[in-house]
mmCIF file of C-alpha atoms and ligand atoms in Angstrom:
data_model
loop_
_atom_site.group_PDB
_atom_site.id
_atom_site.type_symbol
_atom_site.label_atom_id
_atom_site.label_comp_id
_atom_site.label_asym_id
_atom_site.label_seq_id
_atom_site.Cartn_x
_atom_site.Cartn_y
_atom_site.Cartn_z
ATOM 1 C CA MET A 1 10.390 12.258 19.691
ATOM 2 C CA PRO A 2 9.954 12.106 23.495
ATOM 3 C CA GLU A 3 8.627 15.337 24.967
ATOM 4 C CA ASN A 4 11.425 15.709 27.473
ATOM 5 C CA GLN A 5 14.079 15.716 24.760
ATOM 6 C CA THR A 6 15.872 19.074 24.908
ATOM 7 C CA LYS A 7 16.863 21.326 22.034
ATOM 8 C CA GLU A 8 20.485 20.229 22.501
ATOM 9 C CA GLN A 9 19.659 16.562 21.937
ATOM 10 C CA LYS A 10 17.732 17.104 18.733
ATOM 11 C CA LYS A 11 19.373 16.202 15.449
ATOM 12 C CA ILE A 12 20.711 19.046 13.329
ATOM 13 C CA ILE A 13 19.246 19.950 9.947
ATOM 14 C CA LEU A 14 20.766 22.286 7.393
ATOM 15 C CA SER A 15 19.443 23.209 3.992
ATOM 16 C CA GLY A 16 19.683 26.027 1.479
ATOM 17 C CA ILE A 17 17.992 27.535 -1.541
ATOM 18 C CA GLN A 18 19.320 29.838 -4.248
ATOM 19 C CA PRO A 19 17.583 33.215 -4.493
ATOM 20 C CA THR A 20 17.463 33.231 -8.285
ATOM 21 C CA GLY A 21 13.921 33.971 -9.416
ATOM 22 C CA VAL A 22 10.752 33.302 -7.464
ATOM 23 C CA PHE A 23 10.668 29.834 -5.938
ATOM 24 C CA THR A 24 8.688 27.225 -7.839
ATOM 25 C CA LEU A 25 6.163 24.693 -6.707
ATOM 26 C CA GLY A 26 9.023 22.180 -7.177
ATOM 27 C CA ASN A 27 11.159 24.011 -4.592
ATOM 28 C CA TYR A 28 8.162 24.200 -2.310
ATOM 29 C CA ILE A 29 7.114 20.535 -2.473
ATOM 30 C CA GLY A 30 10.622 19.084 -2.836
ATOM 31 C CA ALA A 31 12.209 21.156 -0.073
ATOM 32 C CA LEU A 32 10.467 24.061 1.679
ATOM 33 C CA LYS A 33 7.416 22.128 2.824
ATOM 34 C CA ASN A 34 9.712 19.732 4.664
ATOM 35 C CA TRP A 35 11.784 22.570 6.079
ATOM 36 C CA VAL A 36 8.672 23.885 7.786
ATOM 37 C CA ALA A 37 7.515 20.455 8.977
ATOM 38 C CA MET A 38 10.887 19.628 10.536
ATOM 39 C CA GLN A 39 11.185 22.689 12.761
ATOM 40 C CA ASP A 40 9.680 21.162 15.895
ATOM 41 C CA ASP A 41 11.584 17.909 15.878
ATOM 42 C CA TYR A 42 15.028 19.114 14.850
ATOM 43 C CA ASN A 43 17.482 21.956 15.371
ATOM 44 C CA CYS A 44 17.123 23.567 11.954
ATOM 45 C CA ALA A 45 19.370 25.973 10.065
ATOM 46 C CA TYR A 46 18.134 27.311 6.738
ATOM 47 C CA MET A 47 19.996 29.655 4.464
ATOM 48 C CA ILE A 48 19.526 31.693 1.353
ATOM 49 C CA ALA A 49 22.413 30.436 -0.786
ATOM 50 C CA ASP A 50 23.229 33.825 -2.311
ATOM 51 C CA MET A 51 26.911 32.996 -2.862
ATOM 52 C CA HIS A 52 25.905 30.045 -5.027
ATOM 53 C CA SER A 53 23.927 32.395 -7.274
ATOM 54 C CA LEU A 54 27.106 34.098 -8.495
ATOM 55 C CA THR A 55 28.024 30.992 -10.501
ATOM 56 C CA VAL A 56 25.794 32.423 -13.232
ATOM 57 C CA ARG A 57 25.743 36.116 -14.170
ATOM 58 C CA GLN A 58 23.382 38.225 -12.058
ATOM 59 C CA GLU A 59 22.278 41.816 -12.235
ATOM 60 C CA PRO A 60 23.307 43.268 -8.796
ATOM 61 C CA ALA A 61 20.203 45.388 -8.061
ATOM 62 C CA LYS A 62 17.896 42.578 -9.120
ATOM 63 C CA LEU A 63 19.833 40.007 -7.123
ATOM 64 C CA ARG A 64 19.601 42.110 -3.955
ATOM 65 C CA GLN A 65 15.844 42.412 -4.409
ATOM 66 C CA GLN A 66 15.505 38.671 -5.019
ATOM 67 C CA ILE A 67 17.554 37.817 -1.923
ATOM 68 C CA LEU A 68 15.264 39.904 0.298
ATOM 69 C CA SER A 69 12.174 38.576 -1.396
ATOM 70 C CA ALA A 70 13.413 34.996 -0.939
ATOM 71 C CA PHE A 71 13.869 35.644 2.763
ATOM 72 C CA ALA A 72 10.293 36.926 3.048
ATOM 73 C CA VAL A 73 9.001 33.886 1.148
ATOM 74 C CA LEU A 74 10.669 31.549 3.627
ATOM 75 C CA LEU A 75 9.079 33.388 6.543
ATOM 76 C CA ALA A 76 5.744 33.358 4.720
ATOM 77 C CA CYS A 77 6.001 29.589 4.131
ATOM 78 C CA GLY A 78 6.210 29.152 7.884
ATOM 79 C CA ILE A 79 9.889 29.170 8.788
ATOM 80 C CA ASP A 80 9.813 30.563 12.302
ATOM 81 C CA PRO A 81 12.969 32.479 13.267
ATOM 82 C CA LYS A 82 12.266 31.735 16.926
ATOM 83 C CA LYS A 83 12.556 28.022 16.241
ATOM 84 C CA SER A 84 15.030 27.898 13.355
ATOM 85 C CA LEU A 85 18.164 29.643 12.257
ATOM 86 C CA LEU A 86 17.455 31.625 9.088
ATOM 87 C CA PHE A 87 20.236 33.599 7.403
ATOM 88 C CA PHE A 88 22.039 34.772 4.275
ATOM 89 C CA GLN A 89 25.050 32.646 3.375
ATOM 90 C CA SER A 90 27.099 35.705 2.334
ATOM 91 C CA GLN A 91 26.715 37.242 5.812
ATOM 92 C CA VAL A 92 28.549 34.347 7.480
ATOM 93 C CA HIS A 93 32.142 34.555 6.234
ATOM 94 C CA GLN A 94 33.022 31.074 7.498
ATOM 95 C CA HIS A 95 31.227 29.554 4.478
ATOM 96 C CA ALA A 96 33.830 30.970 2.091
ATOM 97 C CA GLU A 97 36.664 30.005 4.444
ATOM 98 C CA LEU A 98 35.639 26.391 4.841
ATOM 99 C CA ALA A 99 34.841 26.116 1.122
ATOM 100 C CA TRP A 100 38.503 26.858 0.367
ATOM 101 C CA VAL A 101 39.806 24.213 2.770
ATOM 102 C CA LEU A 102 37.324 21.675 1.419
ATOM 103 C CA SER A 103 38.091 22.469 -2.200
ATOM 104 C CA CYS A 104 41.688 21.477 -1.415
ATOM 105 C CA ASN A 105 40.243 18.131 -0.330
ATOM 106 C CA THR A 106 37.964 17.619 -3.333
ATOM 107 C CA GLN A 107 39.255 15.976 -6.479
ATOM 108 C CA PHE A 108 39.031 17.423 -9.980
ATOM 109 C CA GLY A 109 37.604 14.083 -11.185
ATOM 110 C CA GLU A 110 34.835 14.164 -8.574
ATOM 111 C CA LEU A 111 33.741 17.668 -9.559
ATOM 112 C CA SER A 112 33.876 16.754 -13.265
ATOM 113 C CA ARG A 113 31.306 14.027 -12.685
ATOM 114 C CA MET A 114 28.644 16.328 -11.237
ATOM 115 C CA THR A 115 25.645 16.281 -13.583
ATOM 116 C CA GLN A 116 24.607 19.792 -12.537
ATOM 117 C CA PHE A 117 28.019 21.110 -13.622
ATOM 118 C CA LYS A 118 27.668 19.373 -16.979
ATOM 119 C CA ASP A 119 24.119 20.711 -17.468
ATOM 120 C CA LYS A 120 24.900 24.261 -16.396
ATOM 121 C CA SER A 121 28.093 24.482 -18.418
ATOM 122 C CA ALA A 122 26.182 23.353 -21.497
ATOM 123 C CA LYS A 123 23.532 25.997 -20.783
ATOM 124 C CA HIS A 124 25.991 28.822 -20.038
ATOM 125 C CA ALA A 125 28.749 27.893 -22.490
ATOM 126 C CA ASP A 126 30.046 31.480 -22.514
ATOM 127 C CA ASN A 127 30.663 31.510 -18.749
ATOM 128 C CA ILE A 128 32.027 28.198 -17.479
ATOM 129 C CA ASN A 129 33.696 29.754 -14.455
ATOM 130 C CA ALA A 130 35.701 28.138 -11.656
ATOM 131 C CA GLY A 131 32.864 28.782 -9.165
ATOM 132 C CA LEU A 132 30.453 26.728 -11.247
ATOM 133 C CA PHE A 133 32.962 23.896 -11.078
ATOM 134 C CA THR A 134 33.806 24.108 -7.348
ATOM 135 C CA TYR A 135 30.195 24.833 -6.301
ATOM 136 C CA PRO A 136 29.833 21.411 -4.554
ATOM 137 C CA SER A 137 32.753 22.242 -2.216
ATOM 138 C CA LEU A 138 30.920 25.390 -1.109
ATOM 139 C CA MET A 139 27.749 23.381 -0.625
ATOM 140 C CA ALA A 140 29.705 20.846 1.458
ATOM 141 C CA ALA A 141 31.017 23.740 3.572
ATOM 142 C CA ASP A 142 27.458 25.009 4.141
ATOM 143 C CA ILE A 143 26.472 21.648 5.541
ATOM 144 C CA LEU A 144 29.609 20.646 7.448
ATOM 145 C CA LEU A 145 30.008 24.004 9.233
ATOM 146 C CA TYR A 146 26.836 23.272 11.200
ATOM 147 C CA GLN A 147 27.653 19.578 11.814
ATOM 148 C CA ALA A 148 24.323 18.724 10.186
ATOM 149 C CA ASP A 149 22.935 15.210 10.597
ATOM 150 C CA LEU A 150 20.257 15.546 7.927
ATOM 151 C CA VAL A 151 19.865 17.638 4.783
ATOM 152 C CA PRO A 152 16.345 17.930 3.327
ATOM 153 C CA VAL A 153 16.626 18.346 -0.462
ATOM 154 C CA GLY A 154 14.958 17.293 -3.693
ATOM 155 C CA GLU A 155 16.335 14.459 -5.825
ATOM 156 C CA ASP A 156 18.460 16.798 -7.982
ATOM 157 C CA GLN A 157 20.777 17.585 -5.054
ATOM 158 C CA LYS A 158 21.454 13.955 -4.130
ATOM 159 C CA GLN A 159 24.736 13.773 -6.023
ATOM 160 C CA HIS A 160 26.042 16.875 -4.231
ATOM 161 C CA LEU A 161 25.078 15.319 -0.907
ATOM 162 C CA GLU A 162 26.960 12.134 -1.728
ATOM 163 C CA LEU A 163 30.025 14.177 -2.570
ATOM 164 C CA THR A 164 29.663 16.073 0.731
ATOM 165 C CA ARG A 165 29.728 12.746 2.573
ATOM 166 C CA ASP A 166 32.838 11.663 0.680
ATOM 167 C CA ILE A 167 34.601 14.939 1.471
ATOM 168 C CA ALA A 168 33.633 14.724 5.163
ATOM 169 C CA ASN A 169 34.853 11.132 5.441
ATOM 170 C CA ARG A 170 38.078 11.953 3.654
ATOM 171 C CA PHE A 171 38.773 14.927 5.925
ATOM 172 C CA ASN A 172 37.931 12.926 9.053
ATOM 173 C CA ASN A 173 40.275 10.115 7.976
ATOM 174 C CA LEU A 174 43.133 12.499 7.206
ATOM 175 C CA TYR A 175 42.868 14.858 10.169
ATOM 176 C CA GLY A 176 40.871 12.974 12.802
ATOM 177 C CA ASN A 177 37.170 13.257 13.553
ATOM 178 C CA THR A 178 36.047 16.790 12.667
ATOM 179 C CA PHE A 179 32.744 16.664 10.807
ATOM 180 C CA THR A 180 29.437 14.877 11.261
ATOM 181 C CA VAL A 181 28.796 12.887 8.068
ATOM 182 C CA PRO A 182 25.347 14.079 6.929
ATOM 183 C CA GLU A 183 22.528 12.151 5.325
ATOM 184 C CA ALA A 184 20.174 13.349 2.623
ATOM 185 C CA TYR A 185 16.505 13.581 3.541
ATOM 186 C CA ILE A 186 14.550 13.233 0.287
ATOM 187 C CA PRO A 187 10.718 13.238 0.438
ATOM 188 C CA LYS A 188 8.875 10.116 -0.743
ATOM 189 C CA VAL A 189 6.327 12.131 -2.731
ATOM 190 C CA GLY A 190 7.401 15.163 -4.729
ATOM 191 C CA ALA A 191 11.187 14.747 -4.665
ATOM 192 C CA ARG A 192 11.197 15.651 -8.336
ATOM 193 C CA ILE A 193 8.358 17.858 -9.551
ATOM 194 C CA MET A 194 8.445 17.969 -13.338
ATOM 195 C CA SER A 195 7.927 20.765 -15.849
ATOM 196 C CA LEU A 196 4.269 21.295 -16.801
ATOM 197 C CA ALA A 197 5.317 21.825 -20.428
ATOM 198 C CA ASP A 198 7.661 18.831 -20.682
ATOM 199 C CA PRO A 199 7.102 16.300 -17.897
ATOM 200 C CA THR A 200 10.366 14.485 -18.657
ATOM 201 C CA LYS A 201 12.319 17.552 -17.418
ATOM 202 C CA LYS A 202 12.489 18.861 -13.834
ATOM 203 C CA MET A 203 10.443 21.974 -13.015
ATOM 204 C CA SER A 204 12.976 24.798 -12.870
ATOM 205 C CA LYS A 205 12.693 28.502 -12.132
ATOM 206 C CA SER A 206 15.219 29.229 -14.891
ATOM 207 C CA ASP A 207 13.050 27.620 -17.606
ATOM 208 C CA GLU A 208 12.492 30.019 -20.505
ATOM 209 C CA ASN A 209 8.941 28.762 -20.975
ATOM 210 C CA GLN A 210 6.783 30.497 -18.334
ATOM 211 C CA ASN A 211 4.128 27.788 -18.667
ATOM 212 C CA ALA A 212 6.624 25.148 -17.531
ATOM 213 C CA PHE A 213 6.549 26.187 -13.888
ATOM 214 C CA VAL A 214 4.244 27.563 -11.212
ATOM 215 C CA THR A 215 5.807 29.888 -8.657
ATOM 216 C CA ILE A 216 4.851 30.176 -5.005
ATOM 217 C CA LEU A 217 3.698 33.748 -5.631
ATOM 218 C CA ASP A 218 1.695 33.269 -8.851
ATOM 219 C CA GLN A 219 -1.834 34.690 -8.797
ATOM 220 C CA PRO A 220 -4.684 32.112 -8.623
ATOM 221 C CA GLU A 221 -5.828 32.639 -12.218
ATOM 222 C CA VAL A 222 -2.259 32.183 -13.468
ATOM 223 C CA ILE A 223 -1.878 28.932 -11.540
ATOM 224 C CA ILE A 224 -5.173 27.562 -12.909
ATOM 225 C CA ARG A 225 -4.243 28.568 -16.472
ATOM 226 C CA LYS A 226 -0.834 26.882 -16.253
ATOM 227 C CA PHE A 227 -2.347 23.650 -14.941
ATOM 228 C CA LYS A 228 -5.030 23.677 -17.638
ATOM 229 C CA ARG A 229 -2.236 23.789 -20.219
ATOM 230 C CA ALA A 230 -0.159 21.045 -18.573
ATOM 231 C CA VAL A 231 1.087 18.458 -21.057
ATOM 232 C CA THR A 232 -0.329 14.949 -20.448
ATOM 233 C CA ASP A 233 -0.814 11.962 -22.793
ATOM 234 C CA SER A 234 -3.511 10.609 -25.054
ATOM 235 C CA ASP A 235 -4.738 7.450 -23.327
ATOM 236 C CA MET A 236 -7.184 9.230 -21.016
ATOM 237 C CA VAL A 237 -6.691 7.041 -17.916
ATOM 238 C CA ILE A 238 -5.926 8.641 -14.575
ATOM 239 C CA ARG A 239 -3.459 6.160 -13.128
ATOM 240 C CA TYR A 240 0.025 6.477 -11.660
ATOM 241 C CA GLN A 241 2.190 4.277 -13.865
ATOM 242 C CA GLU A 242 5.422 4.208 -15.815
ATOM 243 C CA GLY A 243 5.380 6.141 -19.056
ATOM 244 C CA LYS A 244 2.590 8.512 -17.961
ATOM 245 C CA ASP A 245 4.961 11.305 -16.937
ATOM 246 C CA GLY A 246 2.455 14.158 -17.180
ATOM 247 C CA ILE A 247 -0.269 12.390 -15.167
ATOM 248 C CA ASN A 248 2.268 11.086 -12.633
ATOM 249 C CA ASN A 249 3.485 14.633 -12.112
ATOM 250 C CA LEU A 250 -0.042 16.013 -11.630
ATOM 251 C CA MET A 251 -0.835 13.196 -9.213
ATOM 252 C CA SER A 252 2.300 13.737 -7.166
ATOM 253 C CA ILE A 253 1.600 17.486 -6.910
ATOM 254 C CA TYR A 254 -1.994 16.751 -5.906
ATOM 255 C CA SER A 255 -0.877 14.177 -3.356
ATOM 256 C CA ALA A 256 1.723 16.548 -1.875
ATOM 257 C CA VAL A 257 -0.746 19.417 -1.359
ATOM 258 C CA THR A 258 -3.806 17.386 -0.270
ATOM 259 C CA GLY A 259 -2.154 14.470 1.543
ATOM 260 C CA LEU A 260 -4.237 11.985 -0.511
ATOM 261 C CA SER A 261 -2.584 8.719 -1.588
ATOM 262 C CA TYR A 262 -2.270 7.757 -5.276
ATOM 263 C CA ASP A 263 -4.847 4.975 -4.741
ATOM 264 C CA GLN A 264 -7.332 7.433 -3.314
ATOM 265 C CA ILE A 265 -6.763 9.899 -6.169
ATOM 266 C CA GLU A 266 -7.269 7.117 -8.751
ATOM 267 C CA ARG A 267 -10.521 6.146 -7.050
ATOM 268 C CA ASP A 268 -11.753 9.741 -6.816
ATOM 269 C CA PHE A 269 -11.101 10.343 -10.518
ATOM 270 C CA GLU A 270 -12.440 7.079 -11.899
ATOM 271 C CA GLY A 271 -14.472 7.820 -15.017
ATOM 272 C CA LYS A 272 -13.371 11.467 -15.020
ATOM 273 C CA GLY A 273 -11.250 13.194 -17.638
ATOM 274 C CA TYR A 274 -7.839 14.869 -17.643
ATOM 275 C CA GLY A 275 -9.548 18.282 -17.637
ATOM 276 C CA ASP A 276 -11.144 17.463 -14.261
ATOM 277 C CA LEU A 277 -7.833 16.376 -12.791
ATOM 278 C CA LYS A 278 -5.990 19.469 -14.078
ATOM 279 C CA LEU A 279 -8.603 21.782 -12.597
ATOM 280 C CA ALA A 280 -8.659 19.955 -9.261
ATOM 281 C CA VAL A 281 -4.847 20.096 -8.985
ATOM 282 C CA GLY A 282 -4.829 23.790 -9.938
ATOM 283 C CA GLU A 283 -7.477 24.627 -7.342
ATOM 284 C CA ALA A 284 -5.774 22.605 -4.608
ATOM 285 C CA VAL A 285 -2.455 24.354 -5.321
ATOM 286 C CA VAL A 286 -4.156 27.783 -5.253
ATOM 287 C CA GLU A 287 -5.688 27.062 -1.846
ATOM 288 C CA HIS A 288 -2.445 25.666 -0.508
ATOM 289 C CA LEU A 289 -0.411 28.696 -1.585
ATOM 290 C CA ARG A 290 -2.961 31.409 -0.798
ATOM 291 C CA PRO A 291 -1.885 32.004 2.835
ATOM 292 C CA VAL A 292 1.766 32.012 1.796
ATOM 293 C CA ARG A 293 1.217 34.718 -0.822
ATOM 294 C CA GLU A 294 -0.875 36.838 1.538
ATOM 295 C CA SER A 295 1.661 36.625 4.323
ATOM 296 C CA TYR A 296 4.496 37.407 1.863
ATOM 297 C CA GLU A 297 2.776 40.607 0.761
ATOM 298 C CA LYS A 298 2.544 41.804 4.369
ATOM 299 C CA LEU A 299 6.136 40.892 5.190
ATOM 300 C CA MET A 300 7.563 42.736 2.188
ATOM 301 C CA LYS A 301 6.076 45.936 3.579
ATOM 302 C CA ASP A 302 7.971 45.524 6.846
ATOM 303 C CA LYS A 303 11.629 45.878 5.880
ATOM 304 C CA ALA A 304 12.672 46.682 9.471
ATOM 305 C CA TYR A 305 11.327 43.342 10.674
ATOM 306 C CA LEU A 306 13.042 41.474 7.847
ATOM 307 C CA GLU A 307 16.323 43.192 8.693
ATOM 308 C CA SER A 308 16.097 42.357 12.373
ATOM 309 C CA CYS A 309 15.482 38.703 11.473
ATOM 310 C CA TYR A 310 18.385 38.327 9.069
ATOM 311 C CA ARG A 311 20.831 40.210 11.287
ATOM 312 C CA GLU A 312 20.040 38.022 14.245
ATOM 313 C CA GLY A 313 20.143 34.896 12.067
ATOM 314 C CA ALA A 314 23.613 35.723 10.711
ATOM 315 C CA GLU A 315 24.967 36.458 14.169
ATOM 316 C CA LYS A 316 23.789 33.163 15.609
ATOM 317 C CA ALA A 317 24.896 31.208 12.543
ATOM 318 C CA ALA A 318 28.373 32.765 12.692
ATOM 319 C CA SER A 319 28.889 31.739 16.286
ATOM 320 C CA ILE A 320 28.139 28.094 15.447
ATOM 321 C CA ALA A 321 30.171 28.207 12.236
ATOM 322 C CA GLU A 322 33.149 29.750 14.027
ATOM 323 C CA ARG A 323 33.358 26.802 16.411
ATOM 324 C CA THR A 324 33.777 24.412 13.479
ATOM 325 C CA MET A 325 36.163 26.767 11.686
ATOM 326 C CA ARG A 326 38.516 26.975 14.656
ATOM 327 C CA LYS A 327 38.593 23.215 14.866
ATOM 328 C CA VAL A 328 39.308 22.910 11.132
ATOM 329 C CA TYR A 329 42.093 25.521 11.084
ATOM 330 C CA LYS A 330 43.746 23.834 14.036
ATOM 331 C CA LYS A 331 43.517 20.399 12.404
ATOM 332 C CA VAL A 332 45.061 21.539 9.121
ATOM 333 C CA GLY A 333 47.953 23.178 10.970
ATOM 334 C CA PHE A 334 47.183 26.918 10.948
ATOM 335 C CA VAL A 335 48.181 29.117 13.898
ATOM 336 C CA GLY A 336 45.001 29.877 15.907
ATOM 337 C CA ARG A 337 43.347 33.264 15.442
HETATM 338 P P1 TYM B 401 17.999 25.084 -5.518
HETATM 339 O O1 TYM B 401 17.977 26.505 -5.117
HETATM 340 O O2 TYM B 401 18.178 24.749 -6.961
HETATM 341 O O3 TYM B 401 16.702 24.361 -5.010
HETATM 342 C C1 TYM B 401 16.263 24.442 -3.651
HETATM 343 C C2 TYM B 401 15.633 23.131 -3.227
HETATM 344 O O4 TYM B 401 14.526 22.809 -4.055
HETATM 345 C C3 TYM B 401 14.664 21.486 -4.569
HETATM 346 N N1 TYM B 401 14.064 21.448 -5.921
HETATM 347 C C4 TYM B 401 13.118 20.579 -6.309
HETATM 348 N N2 TYM B 401 12.498 19.579 -5.656
HETATM 349 C C5 TYM B 401 11.560 18.878 -6.335
HETATM 350 N N3 TYM B 401 11.238 19.120 -7.628
HETATM 351 C C6 TYM B 401 11.839 20.108 -8.342
HETATM 352 N N4 TYM B 401 11.498 20.341 -9.603
HETATM 353 C C7 TYM B 401 12.835 20.888 -7.668
HETATM 354 N N5 TYM B 401 13.612 21.939 -8.045
HETATM 355 C C8 TYM B 401 14.360 22.260 -6.964
HETATM 356 C C9 TYM B 401 16.172 21.251 -4.603
HETATM 357 O O5 TYM B 401 16.481 19.884 -4.590
HETATM 358 C C10 TYM B 401 16.605 21.954 -3.343
HETATM 359 O O6 TYM B 401 16.450 21.107 -2.233
HETATM 360 N N6 TYM B 401 22.679 23.832 -4.222
HETATM 361 C C11 TYM B 401 21.333 24.014 -3.736
HETATM 362 C C12 TYM B 401 21.232 25.050 -2.638
HETATM 363 C C13 TYM B 401 22.165 24.784 -1.506
HETATM 364 C C14 TYM B 401 22.017 23.789 -0.510
HETATM 365 C C15 TYM B 401 23.133 23.952 0.354
HETATM 366 C C16 TYM B 401 21.057 22.798 -0.269
HETATM 367 C C17 TYM B 401 23.298 25.470 -1.253
HETATM 368 N N7 TYM B 401 23.900 24.948 -0.135
HETATM 369 C C18 TYM B 401 23.315 23.108 1.440
HETATM 370 C C19 TYM B 401 21.252 21.972 0.829
HETATM 371 C C20 TYM B 401 22.368 22.121 1.675
HETATM 372 C C21 TYM B 401 20.454 24.472 -4.888
HETATM 373 O O7 TYM B 401 20.932 25.012 -5.855
HETATM 374 O O8 TYM B 401 19.111 24.308 -4.670
#
């Protein structure tokens, strides 16, 4: 980007993360790492998607703690509140308002096709609530409120992004140009980090098996132990190829944290065993996450600083969101407020 390009001319980024449980290495490589890298070249808005978390049952005191902790993790990862907008979704009421308008422009059939809805309703069969179903309309609102051009996410959110584009186009066609139609930004390496216990499944913070995922805040010895136990295969060749899900996953994690290409990794590990690769990946991840964990521990002791950051973030976010909301309410025929 040319140096004389002003903040106003930069493209707009919006992304979000749910504060349920400590973020995994999958969240970090698939999303957060890019969030940090994009701050200089784009106008970025990042939010803790706390409203999305209510689609599954939460314990209130624990949720509040997790929301604050998630905020500190984002700061610790390198999100700079001087460069980027960082806020809690629930503190900007326009998200709920736009979600309602958009849900009236989203079809039942479209929502029924969302694979995440199908997966989560199978997993929480005793609580298939309306929020779980209309979740993509709220996610569309998050994005469209800020007129985002790009949305950095992992592969699992691609379907929701496509639906957001359909909703935006539909609204623009019905009511005249209102929303920027956003594009997904999915990383080439690490868009889908897999479970260490079952490399055919995505790494998820809600996995019951603690060995399936590494979190950003895990202690070094825990990280090493989990990598040592990672499930691989029995043919003993370190090569990135179809059918070698466990090795492919280890290689993509290693590549994401070291910047080495797959070719280079294959060369470096020629003649070496899976144990060597597992240890090297574990150690590289430990070194990569060490500064994040240390900075997180300091930030969690400074609640006043955290509060000043999220208050300011919500205020700035609301003023942008309100501009879009006024436009939307006018377009649909409401009397201006
Ligand atoms: P969430 O909280 O499940 O995940 C946050 C981000 O992490 C990515 N991710 C992964 N990437 C690679 N490998 C994995 N194993 C992995 N697991 C998670 C996700 O793709 C995501 O980018 N609905 C969203 C949150 C959200 C949002 C938004 C995102 C709410 N509103 C608006 C973008 C724009 C979610 O539940 O992500």
